[in-house]
Amino acid sequence: MRIPCPFCGDRGNEEFTVLGAAGLARPAPEADDAAWHDYVHLRDNPAGAHRELWHHVFGCRAWLVVERDTRTHAVLSVTPAKERAA
Amino acid sequence: MHYSVFSLLRNALSGNRSWTPAWRDPEPKPAYDTVIVGGGGHGLATAYYLAKEHGITDVAVVEKGYIGSGNVGRNTTIIRSNYLLPANTPFYEKSLQLWEGLEQDINYNAMVSQRGVLNLCHSDAQRDAYARRGNAMQLAGVDAELLDAAQVRAMVPGLDMDNARFPVKGGLLQRRGGTVRHDAVAWGYARAADRRGVDILQNTEVTGILVEGGRVTGVETTRGTIRAKRVGLAAAGNSSRVAAMAGLRLPIESHVLQAFVSEAVKPLIHTVVTFGAGHFYVSQSDKGGLVFGGDIDGYNSYAQRGSLPVVEDVMESAVALFPAFSRLRYLRQWGGIMDMSMDGSPIIDRTPVDGLFLNCGWCYGGFKATPASGWCFAHTIATGAPHALNAGFRLDRFATGRVVDEKGAGAQPNLH
Ligand SMILES: Cc1cc2nc3c(=O)[nH]c(=O)nc-3n(C[C@H](O)[C@H](O)[C@H](O)COP(=O)(O)OP(=O)(O)OC[C@H]3O[C@@H](n4cnc5c(N)ncnc54)[C@H](O)[C@@H]3O)c2cc1C
Ligand SMILES: [Zn+2]
């Protein structure tokens, strides 16, 4: 699997580490247990397009949002994580 | 047909023309008492123990592919019960005890081989951790032996014992651990369940779960609607997708794990060896091939194939541990999709939907659990409540903070 880093170009996935699903909204500190349980533990885990956080740890060290098809490993889009809507 | 040395002789003398299929290929009935979704090891074992232990024989196992096409036929066949945590040890020990009597029980040769599982340690701290684990095992009545370096050297020739970076300092040995021929487990349970009246429906995919007024009433399949009073989910790597059909969102990610087999060589390794300084383990199959396993690839996947960096990593670990392996060629490799749960432990429980039961989250290690998983899931389905052996594997443990995190890695599935 190769990931086109917006800063470094096309790189093998051994240069990256992956954290998991992107776009999980961290609850407010005083949110109830159910909200925290949902954030920490529950996942959509789709078969198909999946947005994930990848770290180009052996490259530019940028965090990236990679959208991949989990059925084929095809990379659909890559954007720097800091450009995510806040 | 009962299998025995006499049936073997009879069929050998009659040209092997009178063997009958090991299980029927029935048409789905419109309704069953219990439907099990997923005909892997766990689903088939569940159906078998429902019939055997609870007298519930009006059961269908609904499998989207063929029996043995999932992880039950893809794993590296290792069985053991060398766990530390009290929620795990008795459960996996029950499984090992069921393995020990399995072949007589189901009248099928599963090639259960208690050749031992040896976990190597490479530092004093790691030896202390293994001593602690071995003590915990012994307190739970499980066999465990701590070996020193000389004992390891005598038991497993060929190890790079005096490696400068990761010298082998000893190991934790469970002699009753070993390997089992994985597809024979699927076939043996399928045949044994079928003989007790269970219908095995292959090439039948579940596409929906019917729920009326908070109660499960059946499943939609590619061969029509099947009504059921109770439905048990045992879909391994596809648990999130199947559970979503009933509106459940699970603490699970699906990941790919690869396995590797080398060309066949003469007997070289007589036990199962795990590397303590990297994720790598090896055993030798009866055909002579060395069977390697390593880490998951680490990203969500439903593709049943992994990528090359893990192949390289596993081969590097193999050669670091056994330098002589550098002369071997590897023959084949494949991947399987597993449920990685948020604490690395499984779930065997009821669900918030009445009559719907869940068996999932087996991560790397569900093959060894097959008999106990089926046994406990059958108990949970038949009685409506978990058995003491699976009392730690509740679905709500994540919400209540009672996680069973053997590795201490936290809610990060790709680290378990
Ligand atoms: C490479 C690899 C190595 C492993 N090594 C070991 C090991 O050495 N020791 C160990 O203990 N464990 C090991 N495991 C883990 C173990 O194989 C699994 O945890 C275990 O097999 C999962 O349970 P199962 O046998 O029921 O799964 P499966 O055989 O995958 O059964 C699940 C079944 O559900 C079916 N299904 C899914 N969706 C549907 C649907 N919608 N409708 C109908 N059917 C459906 C699938 O087709 C599949 O047949 C390994 C796994 C892999 C991939
Ligand atoms: Zn980069």
Coordinates of C-alpha atoms and ligand atoms in Angstrom, one line a residue, chain B residues 37-43 62-66 69-79 204-206 234-238 242 245 257-259 281 334-338 362-370, ligand 1:
Chain B
V37 CA -24.9 -16.4 12.0
G38 CA -21.4 -17.4 10.8
G39 CA -20.2 -21.0 10.2
G40 CA -16.7 -20.5 11.4
G41 CA -15.2 -22.5 14.3
H42 CA -17.1 -20.6 16.9
G43 CA -20.5 -20.7 15.2
V62 CA -26.0 -19.7 8.3
E63 CA -22.7 -19.2 6.5
K64 CA -22.2 -16.8 3.6
G65 CA -19.3 -18.8 2.1
Y66 CA -18.3 -22.4 2.6
S69 CA -13.5 -20.2 4.4
G70 CA -13.1 -17.8 7.3
N71 CA -10.5 -17.4 10.0
V72 CA -11.0 -21.0 11.2
G73 CA -9.2 -22.1 8.1
R74 CA -6.7 -19.2 8.0
N75 CA -5.1 -19.2 11.5
T76 CA -1.7 -20.5 12.5
T77 CA -3.3 -23.3 14.6
I78 CA -1.8 -22.5 18.0
I79 CA -3.6 -23.5 21.2
T204 CA -26.3 -18.2 2.5
E205 CA -25.5 -14.7 3.5
V206 CA -27.4 -12.9 6.3
A234 CA -20.5 -15.4 15.5
A235 CA -19.3 -13.6 12.3
A236 CA -15.6 -13.0 13.4
G237 CA -14.0 -10.2 11.3
N238 CA -17.5 -9.1 10.1
V242 CA -23.6 -7.9 11.1
M245 CA -28.0 -4.8 11.0
L257 CA -3.4 -10.6 10.1
Q258 CA -1.1 -12.5 7.8
A259 CA 0.3 -16.1 8.0
Y281 CA 6.1 -17.1 16.3
W334 CA -2.5 -15.3 3.2
G335 CA -4.5 -12.9 5.4
G336 CA -7.6 -13.1 7.5
I337 CA -9.8 -10.4 8.9
M338 CA -10.2 -10.3 12.6
W362 CA -11.4 -12.5 19.2
C363 CA -8.4 -10.6 18.0
Y364 CA -5.3 -12.7 17.3
G365 CA -6.3 -15.6 19.6
G366 CA -9.7 -17.0 18.9
F367 CA -8.8 -20.3 17.4
K368 CA -7.6 -21.8 20.7
A369 CA -10.8 -20.5 22.2
T370 CA -13.1 -22.3 19.7
Ligands
LIG1 C1 -3.5 -15.3 10.0 C2 -4.2 -15.6 11.3 C3 -3.6 -16.4 12.3 C4 -4.2 -16.7 13.5 N1 -3.5 -17.5 14.3 C5 -4.2 -17.9 15.5 C6 -3.5 -18.9 16.3 O1 -2.4 -19.4 16.1 N2 -4.2 -19.2 17.5 C7 -5.4 -18.7 17.8 O2 -5.9 -19.1 18.8 N3 -6.1 -17.9 17.0 C8 -5.5 -17.5 15.8 N4 -6.1 -16.6 14.9 C9 -7.5 -16.1 15.3 C10 -8.6 -17.0 15.0 O3 -8.4 -17.6 13.7 C11 -9.9 -16.3 15.0 O4 -10.1 -15.6 16.2 C12 -11.1 -17.3 15.0 O5 -11.0 -18.3 14.0 C13 -12.4 -16.6 14.8 O6 -13.6 -17.4 15.0 P1 -14.3 -18.2 13.8 O7 -13.5 -19.5 13.6 O8 -15.7 -18.4 14.2 O9 -14.1 -17.2 12.6 P2 -14.4 -17.5 11.0 O10 -14.0 -18.8 10.5 O11 -13.9 -16.2 10.3 O12 -16.0 -17.5 11.0 C14 -16.9 -16.4 10.8 C15 -17.8 -16.7 9.7 O13 -18.9 -15.8 9.6 C16 -19.2 -15.7 8.2 N5 -20.0 -14.5 8.0 C17 -19.6 -13.2 8.1 N6 -20.6 -12.4 7.8 C18 -21.7 -13.2 7.5 C19 -23.0 -12.9 7.1 N7 -23.5 -11.6 6.9 N8 -23.8 -14.0 6.9 C20 -23.4 -15.2 7.0 N9 -22.1 -15.5 7.4 C21 -21.3 -14.5 7.6 C22 -17.9 -15.7 7.5 O14 -18.0 -16.1 6.1 C23 -17.1 -16.7 8.3 O15 -17.1 -18.0 7.8 C24 -5.5 -16.2 13.7 C25 -6.2 -15.5 12.7 C26 -5.6 -15.2 11.5 C27 -6.3 -14.4 10.5

